[in-house]
Structure formats: C-alpha cells, structure tokens
Amino acid sequence: MKPANTPSRSPMLRAVIALSCVLAVSGCSTVRGWFDGDDDEVNTTEPAELTDFAPSASVDRLWTAGVGKGERRIGARQSPAVAGGRVYAAALTGGVHAFDLQSGAAVWHHESELPLSGGPGVGEGLVVAGSLEGDVLALDAQSGAERWRAEVGNEVIAAPAIGQGVVVVRSNDGRVSAFDATNGERLWFWVRDLPALTVRGNDAPVLGPGYVFVGNDDGTVIALGLNDGRPIWEQAVGQPDGRTDLERMADVDGSPVLDDVVLYASSYKGQTMAIEAPSGRPLWSSDHGGSGRVGVATDRLVVADPAGTVWALDKNGGTVLWQQDALARRDLSSAAVHDGYAVVGDFDGYLHWLRLENGELAARTRAGRAAIKGAPVVADGVLVVQTVEGDLSAYRVGQ
C-alpha cells in the first residue's frame, strides 16, 4: 500500500510528487511483470485478493443515503459524526445532512456553496464543518440553521472538536484555532511547523477536561490548554528517523483516543503509544501502528498499519495479541470496534469484520464501489461509514 505522500506547503508540488510516486510504483510493477518467470509468485505490489471464508457473524445493512459529491481523491478521509441518535455528514458539494441513526430518515439538509471537506464535528448543540477554502461553518444541530461562520488560513480536512464552550479547528498548515462556540469569535491559535513531506490528511483534535490533544505530522502528540492554547506537554510517538524525507515520515494523522485518563495514539512510522493524559508520561510503546485512529475495546486496541496488517495490542502493556495479514496493501481505513469485532474499510468499498478475540475474518460486505477512507463510526450498536463518493451506509451485527 502506498500512502498519498505530499509536501505540506505547495499544492502544485504535492501533485507533482504524488504523480511521481504513482508512476514509480506502476513502472516497477510493469517491469516485474515483463521479466518474472514464475507466474505463481505472490505480487507484493498489488492489493491482496479477497479470499472466501465461512462467515461466523451476520451483518445487516440498515439503510443507505447520499450526501452529495464526496471527496474522491483529495485525501480528506471524511467520516460522519453521530450524536443524540442522529448521523451528521458533509460533502464537497451538497452541504450538510442530518439523518436518524436507526432508520436513515432525513431530518434536515443545509445547502451550502462551500466545498466542505472537514467534518462535521458535533457538540453543544452545534454541527461544525470546515472547507477547502478555510471556511468554518457552524449550524444548529436541531434545525440545520446557520449559527455563525469563521475563517482560518488554510484548507480544513479534519473534523472540528466541540466542547467546554469552544470549537477547535485544525487546518492543513499546522495551525490549531479555537473559537467561542456561542458566536464564533476567535479565542487563540497555535501553530506547528510541518515537515517537508507528510502523509496527506489529518484528523480531529481531541478534548479532555481543560485540554486539547493534537496529533502532529512530525510524529508528536501535544497537549494544549483549552483556555489559551498554551503548550502543556509534548510526547514523540513516532521517531522521524532516516536519510530522506520519505523515510522520516512519522505522521500522527489519526485522532488520539482518550480513554479515562489514558491517551492512545499511533504513528505512520509504525509505533503506538499509551500516554498518561494529564502529565504526558508514556506508559508503554509498541512497534506496531499506523497513521490512522486506534480502535479501543475493553482490554485491547486495534490498529491498521500502512502495509495493511491489522494488529490487536494489549491495552495495558502493548503486547501483540494477534495480527491479521489477509488485507495486505488494501489501503485500509482506521479501525473501529463494533460489538465484539474490529472493523476496517478498504480501497474497493469493502468492510471487514474481524473477531476481537483472535483476529479471524468473521464477515464482509460492500458499502459501494468507492473507497472507504474515513474511519467507521459506531454508536448505539450501529456502524456508519462514508465512501469517497459521498455515500453513507449503516450496519448492525445480527443477533
């Protein structure tokens, strides 16, 4: 699996490097195909083919809906948000939609001319989404009416975090901005310089009591004071070592997960870390991880690495409990925990349910023919996922 590796400052340079990487990979694959003499040799550049298995779980699709033109190839990894029995979703064209979680019935639709790429985030009666042009749009969660607008200096491809009277927005230039949730007044901002080359995409900040936690493109997690944006502590999750910019990529692009007083974060460099949230003290570190979010269960974490291996790690010490290699190079989404299963999406629109106790494939279904880049979201026993074409679908594990 090849990440969408892009430099952070120049959109034109992003496109050139991304195209060069694609050409390099496809070129190597073509040459190997011409000269390899063993047709039975495993192709280590192509996505692993899906193989049949006997399902041990049944998955029921509850509903589907469209929210407009999706992100397609911009790398935003849009996901829906769920709160109060509703699903909220945004798209590049089509504005913001609200649906009933259980039935999929439309609740409201806010039409917008903005190319909404980040979000939405939900909290304190607001639904907030950011745009490719740096706009921040706040809507009333009950009615969809506009409450306020603000601007940041760069595109927003992460969901805003909302809570404790504050809306926190991360833009793609390394800036974190905080706004008053009532009126959109800017309260503070904090900026982190970006490495020369990063994995395309970032994820929402995470709020704790008086804190906001941010995963950075240089492989660190930082805690900022929610009232003033002052740095409180910083911890390196992935070490950006290597001779080239490509080798040094260590992005923490998935939202850290706060579970009680422990923060879990994972890095593209392949490390996952448990951190004591109030102090920043590392509790343990594992050499298995990825740039996406960590799925958190009662006694274990689940993470998909850049190669497409899914790992389960002991929550208390980071010990490997199992690994599943059947989805290699399928460009997996972040992992979510759904009842007794870990769930990941892939580049071809498939969702895969793995048994939490041993990693065995338990069920598979196809959400559509477009890629699933954003993390699946689980609430009230329902898993909701959004494809890059802007299609939503909801599932429940059969009883």
Tab-separated table of C-alpha atoms in Angstrom:
chain	number	residue	atom	x	y	z
A	1	MET	CA	0.000	0.000	0.000
A	2	LYS	CA	1.394	3.396	-0.945
A	3	PRO	CA	0.297	6.421	1.097
A	4	ALA	CA	-0.678	9.648	-0.545
A	5	ASN	CA	2.607	11.291	0.362
A	6	THR	CA	2.529	15.031	-0.173
A	7	PRO	CA	4.628	18.012	0.837
A	8	SER	CA	2.686	20.268	3.105
A	9	ARG	CA	3.207	23.768	1.755
A	10	SER	CA	2.777	23.780	-2.038
A	11	PRO	CA	-0.352	22.322	-3.695
A	12	MET	CA	1.441	22.171	-7.075
A	13	LEU	CA	4.444	20.378	-5.561
A	14	ARG	CA	2.020	17.990	-3.826
A	15	ALA	CA	0.567	16.981	-7.151
A	16	VAL	CA	3.974	16.547	-8.809
A	17	ILE	CA	5.341	14.335	-6.035
A	18	ALA	CA	2.144	12.283	-5.805
A	19	LEU	CA	2.194	11.714	-9.587
A	20	SER	CA	5.878	10.793	-9.485
A	21	CYS	CA	5.248	8.225	-6.750
A	22	VAL	CA	2.386	6.684	-8.732
A	23	LEU	CA	4.492	6.488	-11.885
A	24	ALA	CA	7.410	4.981	-9.988
A	25	VAL	CA	5.259	2.303	-8.408
A	26	SER	CA	3.412	1.428	-11.599
A	27	GLY	CA	6.661	1.378	-13.540
A	28	CYS	CA	8.301	-1.084	-11.162
A	29	SER	CA	5.231	-3.287	-11.292
A	30	THR	CA	5.277	-3.325	-15.096
A	31	VAL	CA	8.953	-4.239	-15.305
A	32	ARG	CA	8.496	-7.026	-12.782
A	33	GLY	CA	5.602	-8.367	-14.856
A	34	TRP	CA	7.749	-8.438	-18.010
A	35	PHE	CA	10.696	-10.305	-16.584
A	36	ASP	CA	9.353	-12.535	-13.807
A	37	GLY	CA	9.364	-16.137	-14.907
A	38	ASP	CA	7.200	-17.566	-12.111
A	39	ASP	CA	3.540	-16.769	-12.724
A	40	ASP	CA	2.652	-18.201	-9.314
A	41	GLU	CA	4.862	-15.779	-7.378
A	42	VAL	CA	2.949	-13.566	-4.963
A	43	ASN	CA	2.699	-9.981	-6.241
A	44	THR	CA	3.918	-7.788	-3.405
A	45	THR	CA	2.843	-4.521	-5.028
A	46	GLU	CA	-0.807	-5.297	-5.772
A	47	PRO	CA	-3.593	-5.368	-3.138
A	48	ALA	CA	-4.178	-8.808	-1.659
A	49	GLU	CA	-7.068	-10.592	-3.339
A	50	LEU	CA	-10.040	-11.293	-1.125
A	51	THR	CA	-10.477	-14.971	-0.422
A	52	ASP	CA	-13.637	-16.809	0.537
A	53	PHE	CA	-14.233	-17.775	4.151
A	54	ALA	CA	-17.108	-19.178	6.169
A	55	PRO	CA	-18.751	-16.169	7.896
A	56	SER	CA	-19.171	-16.554	11.639
A	57	ALA	CA	-21.254	-13.382	12.003
A	58	SER	CA	-24.149	-11.902	10.062
A	59	VAL	CA	-24.190	-8.214	9.220
A	60	ASP	CA	-27.423	-6.410	8.334
A	61	ARG	CA	-27.469	-3.224	6.302
A	62	LEU	CA	-29.983	-0.875	7.912
A	63	TRP	CA	-30.050	1.944	5.376
A	64	THR	CA	-28.120	3.900	2.778
A	65	ALA	CA	-28.139	7.582	1.800
A	66	GLY	CA	-26.238	10.028	-0.374
A	67	VAL	CA	-24.901	13.360	0.847
A	68	GLY	CA	-23.632	14.846	-2.423
A	69	LYS	CA	-20.346	14.760	-4.265
A	70	GLY	CA	-17.762	13.164	-1.998
A	71	GLU	CA	-14.095	13.913	-1.502
A	72	ARG	CA	-12.925	11.419	-4.140
A	73	ARG	CA	-9.141	11.838	-4.377
A	74	ILE	CA	-8.462	14.903	-2.240
A	75	GLY	CA	-7.441	12.779	0.770
A	76	ALA	CA	-9.740	14.330	3.365
A	77	ARG	CA	-10.888	10.962	4.771
A	78	GLN	CA	-14.335	12.325	5.619
A	79	SER	CA	-16.365	10.479	8.224
A	80	PRO	CA	-19.850	11.078	9.564
A	81	ALA	CA	-20.466	12.156	13.160
A	82	VAL	CA	-23.100	10.657	15.448
A	83	ALA	CA	-24.739	12.324	18.447
A	84	GLY	CA	-28.164	12.191	20.080
A	85	GLY	CA	-29.477	9.471	17.793
A	86	ARG	CA	-28.598	11.388	14.625
A	87	VAL	CA	-25.966	10.981	11.930
A	88	TYR	CA	-24.421	14.156	10.519
A	89	ALA	CA	-22.454	14.110	7.272
A	90	ALA	CA	-20.906	16.667	4.920
A	91	ALA	CA	-19.603	16.537	1.343
A	92	LEU	CA	-17.726	18.761	-1.102
A	93	THR	CA	-20.993	19.632	-2.807
A	94	GLY	CA	-24.345	19.108	-1.178
A	95	GLY	CA	-23.838	20.829	2.165
A	96	VAL	CA	-24.571	19.095	5.462
A	97	HIS	CA	-27.204	16.417	6.105
A	98	ALA	CA	-28.743	15.000	9.271
A	99	PHE	CA	-30.329	11.525	9.390
A	100	ASP	CA	-31.955	9.360	12.020
A	101	LEU	CA	-29.367	6.813	13.168
A	102	GLN	CA	-31.688	3.810	13.282
A	103	SER	CA	-33.854	4.369	10.206
A	104	GLY	CA	-31.820	6.653	7.970
A	105	ALA	CA	-34.773	9.016	7.638
A	106	ALA	CA	-33.735	12.531	6.597
A	107	VAL	CA	-34.034	15.044	9.447
A	108	TRP	CA	-32.695	18.192	7.762
A	109	HIS	CA	-30.420	19.368	4.971
A	110	HIS	CA	-28.381	22.575	4.979
A	111	GLU	CA	-27.467	23.513	1.417
A	112	SER	CA	-24.101	25.276	1.156
A	113	GLU	CA	-21.942	26.671	-1.608
A	114	LEU	CA	-18.805	25.832	0.390
A	115	PRO	CA	-16.624	22.820	-0.572
A	116	LEU	CA	-16.997	21.158	2.818
A	117	SER	CA	-14.053	18.820	3.277
A	118	GLY	CA	-13.535	18.739	7.036
A	119	GLY	CA	-16.066	17.352	9.375
A	120	PRO	CA	-18.545	17.559	10.594
A	121	GLY	CA	-17.914	17.764	14.308
A	122	VAL	CA	-20.832	17.750	16.734
A	123	GLY	CA	-21.278	19.091	20.261
A	124	GLU	CA	-23.019	21.674	22.438
A	125	GLY	CA	-25.938	21.966	20.035
A	126	LEU	CA	-23.676	22.672	17.050
A	127	VAL	CA	-22.649	20.881	13.883
A	128	VAL	CA	-19.418	22.402	12.530
A	129	ALA	CA	-17.636	21.693	9.237
A	130	GLY	CA	-14.627	23.236	7.505
A	131	SER	CA	-13.955	23.827	3.824
A	132	LEU	CA	-11.142	23.551	1.292
A	133	GLU	CA	-11.078	27.360	1.268
A	134	GLY	CA	-10.549	27.730	5.018
A	135	ASP	CA	-14.149	28.485	5.983
A	136	VAL	CA	-15.657	27.242	9.245
A	137	LEU	CA	-19.435	26.775	9.150
A	138	ALA	CA	-21.417	26.289	12.386
A	139	LEU	CA	-25.013	25.044	12.198
A	140	ASP	CA	-27.745	24.444	14.748
A	141	ALA	CA	-27.777	20.695	15.421
A	142	GLN	CA	-31.558	20.545	15.768
A	143	SER	CA	-32.625	22.531	12.714
A	144	GLY	CA	-29.584	22.893	10.462
A	145	ALA	CA	-29.868	26.695	10.503
A	146	GLU	CA	-26.604	28.634	10.241
A	147	ARG	CA	-25.356	29.967	13.573
A	148	TRP	CA	-22.055	31.568	12.561
A	149	ARG	CA	-19.091	31.482	10.192
A	150	ALA	CA	-15.370	31.992	10.691
A	151	GLU	CA	-12.174	31.643	8.682
A	152	VAL	CA	-8.785	30.011	9.144
A	153	GLY	CA	-5.718	30.400	6.975
A	154	ASN	CA	-5.765	27.106	5.082
A	155	GLU	CA	-7.932	24.194	3.987
A	156	VAL	CA	-9.697	22.211	6.708
A	157	ILE	CA	-9.815	18.457	6.122
A	158	ALA	CA	-10.301	17.384	9.740
A	159	ALA	CA	-13.482	17.436	11.787
A	160	PRO	CA	-13.603	20.238	14.361
A	161	ALA	CA	-13.751	19.296	18.048
A	162	ILE	CA	-16.525	20.899	20.094
A	163	GLY	CA	-16.895	21.065	23.864
A	164	GLN	CA	-16.475	23.128	27.025
A	165	GLY	CA	-17.739	26.211	25.178
A	166	VAL	CA	-15.041	26.019	22.495
A	167	VAL	CA	-14.794	24.893	18.853
A	168	VAL	CA	-11.266	23.754	17.958
A	169	VAL	CA	-10.348	23.622	14.262
A	170	ARG	CA	-7.208	22.130	12.789
A	171	SER	CA	-6.191	23.435	9.361
A	172	ASN	CA	-3.782	21.783	6.970
A	173	ASP	CA	-0.978	24.306	7.530
A	174	GLY	CA	-0.300	23.030	11.055
A	175	ARG	CA	-2.469	25.644	12.759
A	176	VAL	CA	-4.950	24.890	15.550
A	177	SER	CA	-7.552	27.621	16.091
A	178	ALA	CA	-10.087	27.935	18.896
A	179	PHE	CA	-13.420	29.766	18.569
A	180	ASP	CA	-16.142	30.674	21.027
A	181	ALA	CA	-18.905	28.117	20.454
A	182	THR	CA	-21.601	30.754	21.001
A	183	ASN	CA	-20.627	33.359	18.427
A	184	GLY	CA	-17.555	32.149	16.511
A	185	GLU	CA	-15.179	34.726	17.999
A	186	ARG	CA	-11.545	33.601	17.689
A	187	LEU	CA	-10.045	32.894	21.106
A	188	TRP	CA	-6.499	31.772	20.267
A	189	PHE	CA	-4.377	29.848	17.788
A	190	TRP	CA	-1.261	27.666	17.916
A	191	VAL	CA	0.998	26.706	15.006
A	192	ARG	CA	3.353	23.770	14.447
A	193	ASP	CA	5.860	23.891	11.567
A	194	LEU	CA	5.361	20.997	9.161
A	195	PRO	CA	7.964	18.536	7.880
A	196	ALA	CA	8.961	18.743	4.220
A	197	LEU	CA	6.944	15.639	3.374
A	198	THR	CA	3.854	14.309	5.132
A	199	VAL	CA	1.096	11.769	4.661
A	200	ARG	CA	-1.912	13.546	3.163
A	201	GLY	CA	-4.636	14.056	5.733
A	202	ASN	CA	-5.102	14.782	9.400
A	203	ASP	CA	-7.783	14.147	11.969
A	204	ALA	CA	-9.765	15.917	14.629
A	205	PRO	CA	-8.248	17.282	17.831
A	206	VAL	CA	-9.464	15.563	20.989
A	207	LEU	CA	-10.795	17.379	24.039
A	208	GLY	CA	-10.170	16.492	27.671
A	209	PRO	CA	-11.051	18.485	30.812
A	210	GLY	CA	-9.211	21.760	30.188
A	211	TYR	CA	-7.046	20.198	27.442
A	212	VAL	CA	-6.996	19.743	23.695
A	213	PHE	CA	-4.796	16.935	22.350
A	214	VAL	CA	-3.417	17.157	18.804
A	215	GLY	CA	-1.538	14.584	16.738
A	216	ASN	CA	1.110	16.248	14.569
A	217	ASP	CA	2.727	15.487	11.228
A	218	ASP	CA	6.169	15.262	12.842
A	219	GLY	CA	5.139	12.212	14.896
A	220	THR	CA	4.361	14.018	18.152
A	221	VAL	CA	1.245	14.481	20.247
A	222	ILE	CA	0.859	17.778	22.079
A	223	ALA	CA	-1.466	18.861	24.878
A	224	LEU	CA	-2.626	22.476	24.748
A	225	GLY	CA	-4.516	24.408	27.386
A	226	LEU	CA	-8.083	24.768	26.144
A	227	ASN	CA	-8.449	28.273	27.581
A	228	ASP	CA	-5.387	29.845	25.976
A	229	GLY	CA	-3.687	27.354	23.632
A	230	ARG	CA	-0.572	27.210	25.793
A	231	PRO	CA	1.510	24.027	25.272
A	232	ILE	CA	1.418	21.879	28.403
A	233	TRP	CA	3.336	18.799	27.307
A	234	GLU	CA	4.588	17.106	24.149
A	235	GLN	CA	5.379	13.447	23.510
A	236	ALA	CA	7.018	11.794	20.470
A	237	VAL	CA	5.005	8.782	19.312
A	238	GLY	CA	6.864	8.100	16.060
A	239	GLN	CA	10.532	8.963	15.609
A	240	PRO	CA	11.172	10.662	12.220
A	241	ASP	CA	14.489	8.959	11.518
A	242	GLY	CA	16.033	8.145	8.128
A	243	ARG	CA	18.126	9.812	5.461
A	244	THR	CA	15.329	11.007	3.181
A	245	ASP	CA	12.137	12.966	3.762
A	246	LEU	CA	10.180	9.883	2.716
A	247	GLU	CA	11.914	7.696	5.310
A	248	ARG	CA	11.357	10.302	8.031
A	249	MET	CA	7.559	10.491	7.661
A	250	ALA	CA	6.113	9.759	11.102
A	251	ASP	CA	2.675	11.411	10.984
A	252	VAL	CA	0.145	11.015	13.762
A	253	ASP	CA	-2.785	11.616	11.413
A	254	GLY	CA	-5.489	9.791	13.355
A	255	SER	CA	-7.199	11.438	16.292
A	256	PRO	CA	-5.660	10.342	19.579
A	257	VAL	CA	-8.197	8.417	21.652
A	258	LEU	CA	-8.822	9.443	25.255
A	259	ASP	CA	-9.963	6.536	27.427
A	260	ASP	CA	-10.421	7.633	31.037
A	261	VAL	CA	-7.036	9.261	31.807
A	262	VAL	CA	-5.026	7.405	29.165
A	263	LEU	CA	-4.422	8.756	25.666
A	264	TYR	CA	-3.685	6.297	22.853
A	265	ALA	CA	-2.006	7.448	19.637
A	266	SER	CA	-0.419	5.744	16.658
A	267	SER	CA	2.080	6.856	14.008
A	268	TYR	CA	2.734	6.171	10.328
A	269	LYS	CA	6.251	5.212	11.421
A	270	GLY	CA	4.737	2.090	12.976
A	271	GLN	CA	4.590	2.952	16.682
A	272	THR	CA	1.608	3.047	19.022
A	273	MET	CA	1.855	4.649	22.455
A	274	ALA	CA	-0.204	4.886	25.635
A	275	ILE	CA	0.242	8.229	27.391
A	276	GLU	CA	-0.926	9.438	30.772
A	277	ALA	CA	-3.087	12.315	29.571
A	278	PRO	CA	-2.726	14.823	32.427
A	279	SER	CA	1.084	14.593	32.568
A	280	GLY	CA	2.199	13.371	29.135
A	281	ARG	CA	4.130	10.499	30.723
A	282	PRO	CA	4.474	7.498	28.373
A	283	LEU	CA	3.045	4.302	29.848
A	284	TRP	CA	4.092	1.906	27.094
A	285	SER	CA	5.074	1.845	23.431
A	286	SER	CA	4.620	-0.774	20.716
A	287	ASP	CA	6.421	-1.166	17.386
A	288	HIS	CA	3.131	-1.761	15.571
A	289	GLY	CA	0.901	1.054	14.403
A	290	GLY	CA	-0.265	3.315	11.624
A	291	SER	CA	-1.188	6.919	10.940
A	292	GLY	CA	-4.936	6.385	11.480
A	293	ARG	CA	-7.085	6.245	14.601
A	294	VAL	CA	-6.807	3.452	17.121
A	295	GLY	CA	-9.887	1.333	17.820
A	296	VAL	CA	-10.338	0.893	21.575
A	297	ALA	CA	-12.072	-2.113	23.173
A	298	THR	CA	-12.366	-3.106	26.816
A	299	ASP	CA	-8.999	-4.844	27.047
A	300	ARG	CA	-7.276	-4.198	23.724
A	301	LEU	CA	-6.516	-1.744	20.951
A	302	VAL	CA	-6.844	-2.408	17.229
A	303	VAL	CA	-4.767	-0.581	14.622
A	304	ALA	CA	-4.181	-0.977	10.882
A	305	ASP	CA	-0.626	-0.366	9.714
A	306	PRO	CA	0.480	1.158	6.360
A	307	ALA	CA	1.099	-2.320	4.901
A	308	GLY	CA	-2.485	-3.420	5.565
A	309	THR	CA	-1.827	-5.641	8.578
A	310	VAL	CA	-4.366	-5.313	11.381
A	311	TRP	CA	-2.917	-5.632	14.893
A	312	ALA	CA	-4.537	-6.155	18.289
A	313	LEU	CA	-2.472	-4.860	21.203
A	314	ASP	CA	-2.993	-5.450	24.901
A	315	LYS	CA	-4.409	-2.249	26.338
A	316	ASN	CA	-2.321	-2.373	29.489
A	317	GLY	CA	1.120	-3.156	28.081
A	318	GLY	CA	1.061	-3.048	24.286
A	319	THR	CA	1.787	-6.769	23.836
A	320	VAL	CA	0.668	-8.164	20.471
A	321	LEU	CA	-2.426	-10.343	20.911
A	322	TRP	CA	-2.912	-11.171	17.234
A	323	GLN	CA	-2.252	-9.930	13.725
A	324	GLN	CA	-4.281	-10.351	10.537
A	325	ASP	CA	-2.403	-10.155	7.209
A	326	ALA	CA	-5.204	-11.132	4.801
A	327	LEU	CA	-5.918	-7.483	3.879
A	328	ALA	CA	-2.379	-6.536	2.877
A	329	ARG	CA	-1.992	-3.475	0.648
A	330	ARG	CA	-5.752	-2.824	0.548
A	331	ASP	CA	-5.311	0.766	1.791
A	332	LEU	CA	-7.252	0.192	4.999
A	333	SER	CA	-9.192	2.795	6.913
A	334	SER	CA	-8.746	3.323	10.617
A	335	ALA	CA	-10.123	0.513	12.758
A	336	ALA	CA	-13.363	0.762	14.724
A	337	VAL	CA	-14.730	-1.561	17.392
A	338	HIS	CA	-18.264	-2.800	16.704
A	339	ASP	CA	-19.700	-5.074	19.382
A	340	GLY	CA	-17.221	-7.982	19.562
A	341	TYR	CA	-15.482	-7.164	16.295
A	342	ALA	CA	-12.861	-4.881	14.795
A	343	VAL	CA	-13.962	-3.275	11.521
A	344	VAL	CA	-11.885	-1.742	8.722
A	345	GLY	CA	-12.827	-0.446	5.279
A	346	ASP	CA	-10.687	-0.736	2.157
A	347	PHE	CA	-9.899	0.901	-1.194
A	348	ASP	CA	-12.570	-1.106	-3.017
A	349	GLY	CA	-15.514	-0.251	-0.763
A	350	TYR	CA	-15.475	-3.428	1.332
A	351	LEU	CA	-15.993	-3.534	5.089
A	352	HIS	CA	-14.313	-6.348	7.015
A	353	TRP	CA	-15.368	-7.562	10.476
A	354	LEU	CA	-12.609	-9.358	12.449
A	355	ARG	CA	-13.238	-11.190	15.700
A	356	LEU	CA	-11.738	-9.218	18.556
A	357	GLU	CA	-10.554	-12.293	20.443
A	358	ASN	CA	-8.413	-13.778	17.671
A	359	GLY	CA	-8.489	-11.583	14.530
A	360	GLU	CA	-10.271	-14.151	12.362
A	361	LEU	CA	-12.345	-12.770	9.494
A	362	ALA	CA	-15.972	-13.017	10.582
A	363	ALA	CA	-17.982	-11.082	7.985
A	364	ARG	CA	-17.612	-8.951	4.900
A	365	THR	CA	-19.919	-6.662	2.966
A	366	ARG	CA	-19.546	-3.985	0.343
A	367	ALA	CA	-20.628	-0.455	1.128
A	368	GLY	CA	-20.205	0.535	-2.524
A	369	ARG	CA	-17.640	0.568	-5.297
A	370	ALA	CA	-15.811	3.627	-3.995
A	371	ALA	CA	-13.035	3.610	-1.425
A	372	ILE	CA	-13.637	3.916	2.305
A	373	LYS	CA	-11.006	6.338	3.594
A	374	GLY	CA	-12.661	7.762	6.687
A	375	ALA	CA	-12.888	5.892	9.964
A	376	PRO	CA	-16.123	3.930	10.538
A	377	VAL	CA	-18.189	5.389	13.376
A	378	VAL	CA	-20.061	3.263	15.932
A	379	ALA	CA	-22.909	4.397	18.194
A	380	ASP	CA	-25.782	2.530	19.867
A	381	GLY	CA	-24.750	-0.720	18.201
A	382	VAL	CA	-24.852	0.787	14.693
A	383	LEU	CA	-21.791	1.241	12.477
A	384	VAL	CA	-21.928	4.080	9.937
A	385	VAL	CA	-19.441	4.592	7.135
A	386	GLN	CA	-18.964	7.137	4.332
A	387	THR	CA	-17.296	6.423	0.981
A	388	VAL	CA	-15.232	8.916	-1.008
A	389	GLU	CA	-18.217	9.288	-3.364
A	390	GLY	CA	-20.351	10.677	-0.526
A	391	ASP	CA	-22.451	7.573	0.102
A	392	LEU	CA	-23.462	6.669	3.666
A	393	SER	CA	-24.462	3.225	4.893
A	394	ALA	CA	-25.336	1.859	8.320
A	395	TYR	CA	-24.938	-1.688	9.673
A	396	ARG	CA	-25.778	-3.783	12.671
A	397	VAL	CA	-24.321	-7.148	13.614
A	398	GLY	CA	-27.094	-9.749	13.535
A	399	GLN	CA	-28.190	-11.396	16.755
